[in-house]
Amino acid sequence: MRYLAHTEADRRAMLKEIGAPSIESLFRDVPEAAQLRAPLDLPDRMTELEVDRAISALAAKNRSAATMACFLGAGAYRHHVPAAVDHLIQRGEFLTSYTPYQPEIAQGTLQSLFEFQTQVALLTEMEVANAGMYDGSTACVEAVMMANRLTRRQRVVVSGGLHPHYRETIETYGRFGGFTVVSADLDVEGRENLADLIDADTSCVVVQNPSFFGQLRDHQTLGAAARAAGALLVCVVTEAVSLGLVTPPGAMGADIVACEGQSLGNALGFGGPYVGLFATREKFLRQMPGRLVGETVDVENRRGWVLTLSTREQHIRREKATSNICTSSGLCALAFTIHLALLGEVGLARLAEINHALAVGLADRLAAVPGVEVLNNTFFNEFTVRLPLPAAPVVEALAERGILAGVPVSRLYPNRPDLAGLVVVAATETNTKAEMDHYAAALAEVL
Amino acid sequence: MDRSQGRAARPGAGATTEPGGASHRGLQLEEPLLFEQDSPGRSGVDFPAAPTAADRLGGLRRKSGVGLPGLSEPQVIRHFTRLSQKNYAIDAGLYPLGSCTMKHNPRLNEKLARLPGFAELHPLQPMSTVQGALALMDELARWLKTLTGMPAVALSPAAGAHGELCGLVAIRAALEDRGESRKRVLVPESAHGTNPATAAACGFSVESIPADARGRVDLGALRAMLGPDVAALMLTNPNTCGLFENEVVEIAKAVHDAGAFFYCDGANFNAIVGRVRPADFGIDAMHINLHKTFSTPHGGGGPGSGPVVLSAALAAFAPLPYVVHGPDGFRLVEMAEGTAKSFGRLKGFHGQMGMFVRALAYMMSHGRDGLHQAAGDAVLNANYLLARLKGHLTPAFEGPCMHEALFDDRFLKDTGVSTLDFAKAMIDYGYHPMTMYFPLVVHGALLMEPTESENRDSLDRFIAAMRELAARARAGDAAFFHEAPALAPRRRLDETRAARQPVLRWRPPTARRVAE
Amino acid sequence: MSDIRFTEDHEWIGMDGDIATVGITDYAQQQLGDVVYVELPEAGRKVTKGGDAAIVESVKAASEVYAPVDGEVTEANAALSGNPALVNSAPMGEGWFFKIRVSDKKQVAALMTEAAYKTFIAGLK
């Protein structure tokens, strides 16, 4: 077996050194009842070529977004990732190292995470950011639990514009973690008034900008209302590229920001692994979940970085930790950092402008199709359209024509027949004008 | 030659130092932060001009700049290449971190995970267009169920701790379903910190079970703690002392007789995979760290993946989504339907697909026979370390061990050298330190997990280095240990300073001065 | 603060009228190592003997500080938030944690005297 290191002679010699007759004898603590009685029903080893063939055959059964015109968003976005990113994250020193517990020999990972924390704080306009969470949805529920700890309250108000997977995740944690989730009605057009739902027991209000339906909204007033009631404002962003163009959560008075970082550096990958961005105010630092990298010096007074404030974490605080998170999303955070380093200030601004302009162009093309209505008056690179027919079959029919036309809202809200005609549509820099023309023409044909 | 790349090669060579106050040492190149290399206006990515159109931002255009530095692509490549060279990695050598399972990461798996047919799939594409991805998830599930002997598996948890949460929430849902509100979870004192943290996050109170003199759960103490208000036992097996819980069948029976569930932490499943099915020792749920047992890369702290196998009693409560096979092929169930009592969703989308591809490639490459051999070799290697270090370091418990060998710090008694000093000295001998001060039940613990990836030569060299270090400590060379590491990119770092005055982000020098 | 008493959890308590000052002992700070952070109770909080009152952290450990007696917090040592090292340099002085208005002075009298505490820690070594 190509990954195993020993010959049979090695094994015999080593067993002799140990004083054991066989490898099996080393398993003598396994009780009789737990020993394997029949061979496992699995195939034997395969060569690299055989495995490559078998798994490539499964990949070939998929129709990837790269082979179609992809207008899907709803929490995961197809962007062009510069080739340098994947090259760098495949360096073995990054790929095959552990969480940087030994700072003397992990400065590469530590410095890049310090850069990541800085980038996230700058993007969100918040004071401090951690070294990453699993993804946007889990960052969001961690933000909620942090708000509960900070306010010592157990009632969470959730916007009707929050990604439904994020809301469902909060509901699961709430049901078993002992907090109440008050979910506002679905808010396609960004008109809800969440301030009315805040009461003296409310720990936080969770909003998303742009919303799940693409709508932009200034949450400054809501944040003030929350604070007046002793609650916090949690802002969610699922499209990190929007932060290059849109007013960031920090400028809207957010207390905690949870963001999906996939858009920068990370492939769609059928939903994961991604990386969650998590930022807050400095005064809330001690209740923050996740790892933090801090600057210090070594004994020769040379600048360096270490994992710090670890007493918040499970390996020290155990049942009193701020979170149970351990392994996080380090390599995805590195990819994010490299992509953003390549973009820089002008690159990110330009990328965001292009995304927005293309989405405006697509919205106008689709609005011109008879029977199709664009529901957003504001958006970044994603908006919601209402079709005169149930959307799911239309999306299937367009997939036949090589177009991933959007996410039918019915896939996420199957119990809302009133929303069956809605599709959430996104455009990014990967979409060409020809693709958009093709989409509009094909939609007109299908309807 | 006293200059390197136009910068001072040696301190005091009379030239500039990098921001941060350090100088290059030969080809050990110092690397400033990205933010210290800013040329405003520069970018490493080219774009066409944006089409001009009136914006639809509704007045919410970002007013201030972000503050990102501008670098070219070659600068960025050089920056991260230099940073990478400050890291130790499995690719460079033996990485004996106990309980972390730093085994070889096959590159075929990286190639396959990047196939556009997986990497370029949007999670919400029509299911008719992702049949291969769903088939892969189904096949991974089949392997995991077969290897553990369990009837069901939830694939969505993002890492081990997230899997623990999944398992405990399923247990809580099952208890509620039968009208019980048991509140206590029992956790051995040797457990990984995620266990108590997870139990607390699920609203349980946590109680610690003492270990016996053999490094295993004290069965008598456990029996005395069990009662009608105990929801679950969380037990790692093989345990964190690297030992198989030889009374695990009795433990499981006692737990079940008390009406509680047996949650097994599968962090050490790599020791027994292909040889022992956890179902056969009575578990109800267990997470599997794909980044340990099935070798998806650790990536400097993730991503991981933590699927959870579930017993028949818990299967109905499994989280959403899950894959089913119907007349039209595979389908993801994203909303609770039919008789399932799913406890709901644990995260967005469907799980760590990129890790699923890598893990399945690893399993198929090994096959049934290769996994059996891998576990055997992992245990062989740990026992080889134990046997050959026995007279030099002090084993915490009698062997044989499983996949990792645990030592305590008795061999350092009266030397003035601590476990930490010993670990840092290993760096100067060319090795990454082992896990230290864990598990908590052993004083000054040194936990070494060589994994099956190491050949005998590699182990022999490591053993020689450990013996020499132990001899050096006993010979009274404490100063060497206190100074170590001397040969790493950094020497010991001031963690007290980092924690007392946290600096968690870069700020422009002017802002820094104002803050000070 | 004429009479200082001690607990088995290594807190000290010094009385001044109805008000007691509470801190951790020199032995405790030595065991902890460099203190990097102290979380203190806010004024007005009621504490009970043996209940959590503060948290003291080193780089690798966090320890609860318990209230040695029942009472109400009147003041926390603001100097510790900017300079937690005071706990190491002057545990029995400037490194005090908080002051409480004591509900029942008999609880104080029941604690160890300095001599008793010295004997107690000698037994721990």
PDB file of N, CA, C and O in Angstrom, chain A residues 2 6 11 29 43 45 52 62-63 65 78 86 91 97 102 109 123 125 137 172 175 245 269-270 296 300 303 342-343 345 411, chain B residues 25 43-44 62 64 66-68 84 87 111 114 119-121 125 132 216 300 334 343 345 348 365 368-369 377 381 424 490 494:
ATOM      1  N   ARG A   2       0.667   2.107  -0.991  1.00  0.00           N
ATOM      2  CA  ARG A   2       1.658   3.159  -1.274  1.00  0.00           C
ATOM      3  C   ARG A   2       1.845   4.178  -0.157  1.00  0.00           C
ATOM      4  O   ARG A   2       2.855   4.882  -0.119  1.00  0.00           O
ATOM      5  N   HIS A   6       6.042   0.481   6.066  1.00  0.00           N
ATOM      6  CA  HIS A   6       6.814  -0.697   6.460  1.00  0.00           C
ATOM      7  C   HIS A   6       6.777  -1.828   5.443  1.00  0.00           C
ATOM      8  O   HIS A   6       5.753  -2.066   4.807  1.00  0.00           O
ATOM      9  N   ARG A  11       8.202  -4.887   9.977  1.00  0.00           N
ATOM     10  CA  ARG A  11       7.192  -5.157  11.007  1.00  0.00           C
ATOM     11  C   ARG A  11       7.675  -6.261  11.948  1.00  0.00           C
ATOM     12  O   ARG A  11       7.530  -6.144  13.166  1.00  0.00           O
ATOM     13  N   ASP A  29      -6.323  -5.546  24.405  1.00  0.00           N
ATOM     14  CA  ASP A  29      -7.300  -4.903  25.290  1.00  0.00           C
ATOM     15  C   ASP A  29      -8.696  -4.822  24.685  1.00  0.00           C
ATOM     16  O   ASP A  29      -9.642  -4.440  25.363  1.00  0.00           O
ATOM     17  N   PRO A  43     -14.472  -3.003  -0.537  1.00  0.00           N
ATOM     18  CA  PRO A  43     -13.459  -3.472  -1.493  1.00  0.00           C
ATOM     19  C   PRO A  43     -12.042  -3.352  -0.933  1.00  0.00           C
ATOM     20  O   PRO A  43     -11.800  -2.593   0.003  1.00  0.00           O
ATOM     21  N   ARG A  45      -7.791  -2.574  -1.457  1.00  0.00           N
ATOM     22  CA  ARG A  45      -7.033  -1.393  -1.894  1.00  0.00           C
ATOM     23  C   ARG A  45      -7.076  -1.209  -3.406  1.00  0.00           C
ATOM     24  O   ARG A  45      -7.245  -2.168  -4.167  1.00  0.00           O
ATOM     25  N   ASP A  52      -8.496   7.431  -9.090  1.00  0.00           N
ATOM     26  CA  ASP A  52      -8.670   8.619  -9.927  1.00  0.00           C
ATOM     27  C   ASP A  52      -9.835   8.390 -10.903  1.00  0.00           C
ATOM     28  O   ASP A  52     -10.734   9.221 -11.030  1.00  0.00           O
ATOM     29  N   ASN A  62     -21.744  15.169 -12.724  1.00  0.00           N
ATOM     30  CA  ASN A  62     -22.291  16.469 -12.325  1.00  0.00           C
ATOM     31  C   ASN A  62     -22.182  17.439 -13.485  1.00  0.00           C
ATOM     32  O   ASN A  62     -21.268  17.350 -14.293  1.00  0.00           O
ATOM     33  N   ARG A  63     -23.104  18.383 -13.514  1.00  0.00           N
ATOM     34  CA  ARG A  63     -22.960  19.479 -14.487  1.00  0.00           C
ATOM     35  C   ARG A  63     -22.493  20.695 -13.705  1.00  0.00           C
ATOM     36  O   ARG A  63     -23.270  21.312 -12.976  1.00  0.00           O
ATOM     37  N   ALA A  65     -20.967  24.353 -12.504  1.00  0.00           N
ATOM     38  CA  ALA A  65     -21.249  25.753 -12.824  1.00  0.00           C
ATOM     39  C   ALA A  65     -20.263  26.288 -13.851  1.00  0.00           C
ATOM     40  O   ALA A  65     -20.544  27.261 -14.550  1.00  0.00           O
ATOM     41  N   ARG A  78     -20.134  32.375  -7.187  1.00  0.00           N
ATOM     42  CA  ARG A  78     -19.055  31.949  -8.074  1.00  0.00           C
ATOM     43  C   ARG A  78     -18.246  33.162  -8.496  1.00  0.00           C
ATOM     44  O   ARG A  78     -18.734  34.032  -9.205  1.00  0.00           O
ATOM     45  N   ASP A  86      -4.651  29.184  -5.226  1.00  0.00           N
ATOM     46  CA  ASP A  86      -4.634  27.736  -5.021  1.00  0.00           C
ATOM     47  C   ASP A  86      -3.216  27.181  -5.029  1.00  0.00           C
ATOM     48  O   ASP A  86      -2.903  26.219  -4.332  1.00  0.00           O
ATOM     49  N   ARG A  91       0.964  24.726  -0.879  1.00  0.00           N
ATOM     50  CA  ARG A  91       2.311  24.523  -0.320  1.00  0.00           C
ATOM     51  C   ARG A  91       2.175  23.657   0.923  1.00  0.00           C
ATOM     52  O   ARG A  91       1.366  23.937   1.810  1.00  0.00           O
ATOM     53  N   SER A  97       0.235  21.449   7.975  1.00  0.00           N
ATOM     54  CA  SER A  97       0.616  21.807   9.342  1.00  0.00           C
ATOM     55  C   SER A  97      -0.633  21.822  10.214  1.00  0.00           C
ATOM     56  O   SER A  97      -1.756  21.883   9.715  1.00  0.00           O
ATOM     57  N   GLN A 102       2.627  25.700  18.427  1.00  0.00           N
ATOM     58  CA  GLN A 102       4.053  25.922  18.718  1.00  0.00           C
ATOM     59  C   GLN A 102       4.494  27.137  17.902  1.00  0.00           C
ATOM     60  O   GLN A 102       4.933  27.011  16.760  1.00  0.00           O
ATOM     61  N   THR A 109       1.747  30.470   9.522  1.00  0.00           N
ATOM     62  CA  THR A 109       0.305  30.405   9.740  1.00  0.00           C
ATOM     63  C   THR A 109      -0.150  31.562  10.631  1.00  0.00           C
ATOM     64  O   THR A 109      -1.160  32.216  10.363  1.00  0.00           O
ATOM     65  N   LEU A 123     -12.580  45.287   6.482  1.00  0.00           N
ATOM     66  CA  LEU A 123     -13.722  45.100   5.577  1.00  0.00           C
ATOM     67  C   LEU A 123     -15.039  45.425   6.272  1.00  0.00           C
ATOM     68  O   LEU A 123     -15.914  46.053   5.689  1.00  0.00           O
ATOM     69  N   GLU A 125     -15.387  47.146   9.021  1.00  0.00           N
ATOM     70  CA  GLU A 125     -15.230  48.376   9.817  1.00  0.00           C
ATOM     71  C   GLU A 125     -15.535  48.118  11.291  1.00  0.00           C
ATOM     72  O   GLU A 125     -16.207  48.892  11.964  1.00  0.00           O
ATOM     73  N   SER A 137     -22.870  30.583   8.422  1.00  0.00           N
ATOM     74  CA  SER A 137     -24.034  30.188   9.221  1.00  0.00           C
ATOM     75  C   SER A 137     -23.644  29.897  10.665  1.00  0.00           C
ATOM     76  O   SER A 137     -24.352  30.287  11.601  1.00  0.00           O
ATOM     77  N   THR A 172     -32.178  25.630  15.672  1.00  0.00           N
ATOM     78  CA  THR A 172     -31.696  24.366  16.258  1.00  0.00           C
ATOM     79  C   THR A 172     -30.920  24.625  17.543  1.00  0.00           C
ATOM     80  O   THR A 172     -31.178  23.997  18.579  1.00  0.00           O
ATOM     81  N   ARG A 175     -33.258  25.738  20.350  1.00  0.00           N
ATOM     82  CA  ARG A 175     -34.119  24.701  20.930  1.00  0.00           C
ATOM     83  C   ARG A 175     -33.341  23.894  21.965  1.00  0.00           C
ATOM     84  O   ARG A 175     -33.863  23.556  23.014  1.00  0.00           O
ATOM     85  N   LEU A 245     -18.110  47.769  -1.747  1.00  0.00           N
ATOM     86  CA  LEU A 245     -18.924  48.828  -2.353  1.00  0.00           C
ATOM     87  C   LEU A 245     -20.025  49.334  -1.433  1.00  0.00           C
ATOM     88  O   LEU A 245     -20.443  50.486  -1.518  1.00  0.00           O
ATOM     89  N   GLY A 269     -17.598  24.581  -4.330  1.00  0.00           N
ATOM     90  CA  GLY A 269     -17.388  23.315  -3.633  1.00  0.00           C
ATOM     91  C   GLY A 269     -18.633  22.625  -3.109  1.00  0.00           C
ATOM     92  O   GLY A 269     -18.560  21.921  -2.101  1.00  0.00           O
ATOM     93  N   PHE A 270     -19.789  22.839  -3.717  1.00  0.00           N
ATOM     94  CA  PHE A 270     -21.038  22.197  -3.304  1.00  0.00           C
ATOM     95  C   PHE A 270     -21.381  22.509  -1.846  1.00  0.00           C
ATOM     96  O   PHE A 270     -22.018  21.719  -1.161  1.00  0.00           O
ATOM     97  N   THR A 296       3.382  39.866  19.523  1.00  0.00           N
ATOM     98  CA  THR A 296       4.246  39.960  20.692  1.00  0.00           C
ATOM     99  C   THR A 296       5.700  39.964  20.207  1.00  0.00           C
ATOM    100  O   THR A 296       5.946  40.243  19.026  1.00  0.00           O
ATOM    101  N   GLU A 300      14.494  37.520  21.910  1.00  0.00           N
ATOM    102  CA  GLU A 300      15.464  38.437  21.295  1.00  0.00           C
ATOM    103  C   GLU A 300      14.802  39.738  20.843  1.00  0.00           C
ATOM    104  O   GLU A 300      15.375  40.492  20.054  1.00  0.00           O
ATOM    105  N   ARG A 303       9.750  40.771  16.567  1.00  0.00           N
ATOM    106  CA  ARG A 303       8.301  40.683  16.485  1.00  0.00           C
ATOM    107  C   ARG A 303       7.873  39.281  16.065  1.00  0.00           C
ATOM    108  O   ARG A 303       8.516  38.642  15.223  1.00  0.00           O
ATOM    109  N   LEU A 342      -4.137  39.958  -3.119  1.00  0.00           N
ATOM    110  CA  LEU A 342      -3.965  40.198  -4.556  1.00  0.00           C
ATOM    111  C   LEU A 342      -4.856  41.343  -5.034  1.00  0.00           C
ATOM    112  O   LEU A 342      -4.437  42.183  -5.827  1.00  0.00           O
ATOM    113  N   LEU A 343      -6.072  41.372  -4.560  1.00  0.00           N
ATOM    114  CA  LEU A 343      -6.989  42.424  -4.998  1.00  0.00           C
ATOM    115  C   LEU A 343      -6.509  43.792  -4.525  1.00  0.00           C
ATOM    116  O   LEU A 343      -6.408  44.734  -5.317  1.00  0.00           O
ATOM    117  N   GLU A 345      -6.763  47.383  -2.316  1.00  0.00           N
ATOM    118  CA  GLU A 345      -7.824  48.398  -2.218  1.00  0.00           C
ATOM    119  C   GLU A 345      -8.511  48.639  -3.565  1.00  0.00           C
ATOM    120  O   GLU A 345      -9.728  48.570  -3.670  1.00  0.00           O
ATOM    121  N   ARG A 411     -37.336  26.129  -3.022  1.00  0.00           N
ATOM    122  CA  ARG A 411     -36.414  25.094  -2.555  1.00  0.00           C
ATOM    123  C   ARG A 411     -36.136  25.276  -1.065  1.00  0.00           C
ATOM    124  O   ARG A 411     -35.914  24.308  -0.348  1.00  0.00           O
TER     125      ARG A 411
ATOM    126  N   ARG B  25      18.494  36.282   8.513  1.00  0.00           N
ATOM    127  CA  ARG B  25      19.642  35.464   8.893  1.00  0.00           C
ATOM    128  C   ARG B  25      19.894  34.542   7.729  1.00  0.00           C
ATOM    129  O   ARG B  25      19.216  33.520   7.584  1.00  0.00           O
ATOM    130  N   SER B  43      -2.335  46.700  -7.749  1.00  0.00           N
ATOM    131  CA  SER B  43      -3.190  45.540  -7.527  1.00  0.00           C
ATOM    132  C   SER B  43      -2.590  44.329  -8.218  1.00  0.00           C
ATOM    133  O   SER B  43      -1.918  44.469  -9.235  1.00  0.00           O
ATOM    134  N   GLY B  44      -2.816  43.159  -7.649  1.00  0.00           N
ATOM    135  CA  GLY B  44      -2.354  41.914  -8.243  1.00  0.00           C
ATOM    136  C   GLY B  44      -3.399  41.256  -9.123  1.00  0.00           C
ATOM    137  O   GLY B  44      -3.226  40.105  -9.525  1.00  0.00           O
ATOM    138  N   ARG B  62     -20.429  52.588   0.172  1.00  0.00           N
ATOM    139  CA  ARG B  62     -19.406  52.698   1.221  1.00  0.00           C
ATOM    140  C   ARG B  62     -18.697  54.037   1.118  1.00  0.00           C
ATOM    141  O   ARG B  62     -18.222  54.405   0.043  1.00  0.00           O
ATOM    142  N   SER B  64     -16.076  55.380   3.330  1.00  0.00           N
ATOM    143  CA  SER B  64     -14.633  55.392   3.551  1.00  0.00           C
ATOM    144  C   SER B  64     -13.989  54.227   2.810  1.00  0.00           C
ATOM    145  O   SER B  64     -14.642  53.223   2.536  1.00  0.00           O
ATOM    146  N   VAL B  66     -11.481  50.944   2.350  1.00  0.00           N
ATOM    147  CA  VAL B  66     -11.343  49.777   3.223  1.00  0.00           C
ATOM    148  C   VAL B  66     -10.014  49.847   3.979  1.00  0.00           C
ATOM    149  O   VAL B  66      -9.940  49.523   5.163  1.00  0.00           O
ATOM    150  N   GLY B  67      -8.977  50.291   3.274  1.00  0.00           N
ATOM    151  CA  GLY B  67      -7.656  50.356   3.912  1.00  0.00           C
ATOM    152  C   GLY B  67      -6.769  49.167   3.593  1.00  0.00           C
ATOM    153  O   GLY B  67      -5.829  48.875   4.328  1.00  0.00           O
ATOM    154  N   LEU B  68      -7.071  48.486   2.475  1.00  0.00           N
ATOM    155  CA  LEU B  68      -6.257  47.321   2.093  1.00  0.00           C
ATOM    156  C   LEU B  68      -4.989  47.777   1.375  1.00  0.00           C
ATOM    157  O   LEU B  68      -5.021  48.736   0.604  1.00  0.00           O
ATOM    158  N   SER B  84       5.351  30.702   4.409  1.00  0.00           N
ATOM    159  CA  SER B  84       5.228  29.239   4.491  1.00  0.00           C
ATOM    160  C   SER B  84       6.512  28.634   5.034  1.00  0.00           C
ATOM    161  O   SER B  84       6.491  27.653   5.773  1.00  0.00           O
ATOM    162  N   ASN B  87       6.942  27.724   8.686  1.00  0.00           N
ATOM    163  CA  ASN B  87       6.085  26.684   9.271  1.00  0.00           C
ATOM    164  C   ASN B  87       6.754  25.325   9.218  1.00  0.00           C
ATOM    165  O   ASN B  87       7.410  24.992   8.218  1.00  0.00           O
ATOM    166  N   LYS B 111      -5.994  16.582  -5.759  1.00  0.00           N
ATOM    167  CA  LYS B 111      -6.335  16.686  -7.185  1.00  0.00           C
ATOM    168  C   LYS B 111      -7.832  16.420  -7.395  1.00  0.00           C
ATOM    169  O   LYS B 111      -8.510  17.174  -8.091  1.00  0.00           O
ATOM    170  N   ARG B 114     -10.349  19.028  -6.371  1.00  0.00           N
ATOM    171  CA  ARG B 114     -10.345  20.213  -7.226  1.00  0.00           C
ATOM    172  C   ARG B 114     -10.949  19.972  -8.607  1.00  0.00           C
ATOM    173  O   ARG B 114     -10.982  20.896  -9.429  1.00  0.00           O
ATOM    174  N   ALA B 119     -15.573  20.965  -7.390  1.00  0.00           N
ATOM    175  CA  ALA B 119     -15.211  22.286  -6.872  1.00  0.00           C
ATOM    176  C   ALA B 119     -16.107  23.380  -7.431  1.00  0.00           C
ATOM    177  O   ALA B 119     -16.328  24.399  -6.799  1.00  0.00           O
ATOM    178  N   GLU B 120     -16.628  23.164  -8.635  1.00  0.00           N
ATOM    179  CA  GLU B 120     -17.430  24.212  -9.260  1.00  0.00           C
ATOM    180  C   GLU B 120     -18.919  23.886  -9.204  1.00  0.00           C
ATOM    181  O   GLU B 120     -19.674  24.249 -10.099  1.00  0.00           O
ATOM    182  N   LEU B 121     -19.336  23.181  -8.170  1.00  0.00           N
ATOM    183  CA  LEU B 121     -20.760  22.915  -7.995  1.00  0.00           C
ATOM    184  C   LEU B 121     -21.335  23.890  -6.988  1.00  0.00           C
ATOM    185  O   LEU B 121     -20.815  24.017  -5.875  1.00  0.00           O
ATOM    186  N   GLN B 125     -27.704  24.115  -6.815  1.00  0.00           N
ATOM    187  CA  GLN B 125     -28.041  23.744  -8.199  1.00  0.00           C
ATOM    188  C   GLN B 125     -29.201  22.760  -8.183  1.00  0.00           C
ATOM    189  O   GLN B 125     -29.360  22.007  -7.212  1.00  0.00           O
ATOM    190  N   GLY B 132     -23.768  13.077  -9.340  1.00  0.00           N
ATOM    191  CA  GLY B 132     -22.478  12.478  -8.985  1.00  0.00           C
ATOM    192  C   GLY B 132     -22.049  12.879  -7.584  1.00  0.00           C
ATOM    193  O   GLY B 132     -21.491  12.072  -6.816  1.00  0.00           O
ATOM    194  N   ARG B 216      -7.770   4.264  32.786  1.00  0.00           N
ATOM    195  CA  ARG B 216      -9.062   4.004  32.160  1.00  0.00           C
ATOM    196  C   ARG B 216     -10.180   4.488  33.067  1.00  0.00           C
ATOM    197  O   ARG B 216      -9.948   4.862  34.217  1.00  0.00           O
ATOM    198  N   GLY B 300      -3.264  23.988   8.828  1.00  0.00           N
ATOM    199  CA  GLY B 300      -2.956  25.027   9.803  1.00  0.00           C
ATOM    200  C   GLY B 300      -4.140  25.365  10.700  1.00  0.00           C
ATOM    201  O   GLY B 300      -4.223  26.463  11.233  1.00  0.00           O
ATOM    202  N   GLU B 334     -34.054  18.277   2.429  1.00  0.00           N
ATOM    203  CA  GLU B 334     -33.642  19.530   3.064  1.00  0.00           C
ATOM    204  C   GLU B 334     -34.650  20.040   4.086  1.00  0.00           C
ATOM    205  O   GLU B 334     -34.369  20.971   4.836  1.00  0.00           O
ATOM    206  N   PHE B 343     -33.874  16.785  14.098  1.00  0.00           N
ATOM    207  CA  PHE B 343     -33.780  17.918  15.024  1.00  0.00           C
ATOM    208  C   PHE B 343     -33.504  19.218  14.293  1.00  0.00           C
ATOM    209  O   PHE B 343     -33.471  20.277  14.894  1.00  0.00           O
ATOM    210  N   ARG B 345     -31.404  21.781  11.372  1.00  0.00           N
ATOM    211  CA  ARG B 345     -30.191  22.072  10.619  1.00  0.00           C
ATOM    212  C   ARG B 345     -29.081  22.547  11.557  1.00  0.00           C
ATOM    213  O   ARG B 345     -29.334  23.285  12.499  1.00  0.00           O
ATOM    214  N   GLY B 348     -25.325  25.933   7.362  1.00  0.00           N
ATOM    215  CA  GLY B 348     -25.789  26.159   6.009  1.00  0.00           C
ATOM    216  C   GLY B 348     -25.320  25.055   5.075  1.00  0.00           C
ATOM    217  O   GLY B 348     -24.285  24.433   5.291  1.00  0.00           O
ATOM    218  N   SER B 365      -8.410   4.178  -1.690  1.00  0.00           N
ATOM    219  CA  SER B 365      -7.005   3.862  -1.926  1.00  0.00           C
ATOM    220  C   SER B 365      -6.546   2.745  -0.990  1.00  0.00           C
ATOM    221  O   SER B 365      -5.866   1.815  -1.403  1.00  0.00           O
ATOM    222  N   ARG B 368     -10.403  -2.117   2.353  1.00  0.00           N
ATOM    223  CA  ARG B 368     -10.591  -2.833   3.615  1.00  0.00           C
ATOM    224  C   ARG B 368      -9.257  -3.319   4.176  1.00  0.00           C
ATOM    225  O   ARG B 368      -8.950  -3.148   5.359  1.00  0.00           O
ATOM    226  N   ASP B 369      -8.428  -3.891   3.299  1.00  0.00           N
ATOM    227  CA  ASP B 369      -7.167  -4.461   3.776  1.00  0.00           C
ATOM    228  C   ASP B 369      -6.167  -3.377   4.157  1.00  0.00           C
ATOM    229  O   ASP B 369      -5.459  -3.484   5.157  1.00  0.00           O
ATOM    230  N   ASP B 377      -0.340  -0.629  11.698  1.00  0.00           N
ATOM    231  CA  ASP B 377       0.965   0.026  11.660  1.00  0.00           C
ATOM    232  C   ASP B 377       1.011   1.222  12.612  1.00  0.00           C
ATOM    233  O   ASP B 377       2.057   1.490  13.228  1.00  0.00           O
ATOM    234  N   ASN B 381       3.746   1.344  15.468  1.00  0.00           N
ATOM    235  CA  ASN B 381       4.707   2.434  15.604  1.00  0.00           C
ATOM    236  C   ASN B 381       4.683   3.046  16.999  1.00  0.00           C
ATOM    237  O   ASN B 381       5.733   3.361  17.567  1.00  0.00           O
ATOM    238  N   LYS B 424      10.334  22.250  23.729  1.00  0.00           N
ATOM    239  CA  LYS B 424      10.970  23.304  22.931  1.00  0.00           C
ATOM    240  C   LYS B 424      12.365  22.871  22.467  1.00  0.00           C
ATOM    241  O   LYS B 424      12.822  23.264  21.395  1.00  0.00           O
ATOM    242  N   ARG B 490      11.663  31.740  15.192  1.00  0.00           N
ATOM    243  CA  ARG B 490      11.552  32.585  16.376  1.00  0.00           C
ATOM    244  C   ARG B 490      11.959  31.758  17.588  1.00  0.00           C
ATOM    245  O   ARG B 490      11.800  30.543  17.600  1.00  0.00           O
ATOM    246  N   ASP B 494       6.749  35.914  23.943  1.00  0.00           N
ATOM    247  CA  ASP B 494       6.215  36.431  25.204  1.00  0.00           C
ATOM    248  C   ASP B 494       4.683  36.366  25.169  1.00  0.00           C
ATOM    249  O   ASP B 494       4.021  37.303  24.715  1.00  0.00           O
TER     250      ASP B 494
END
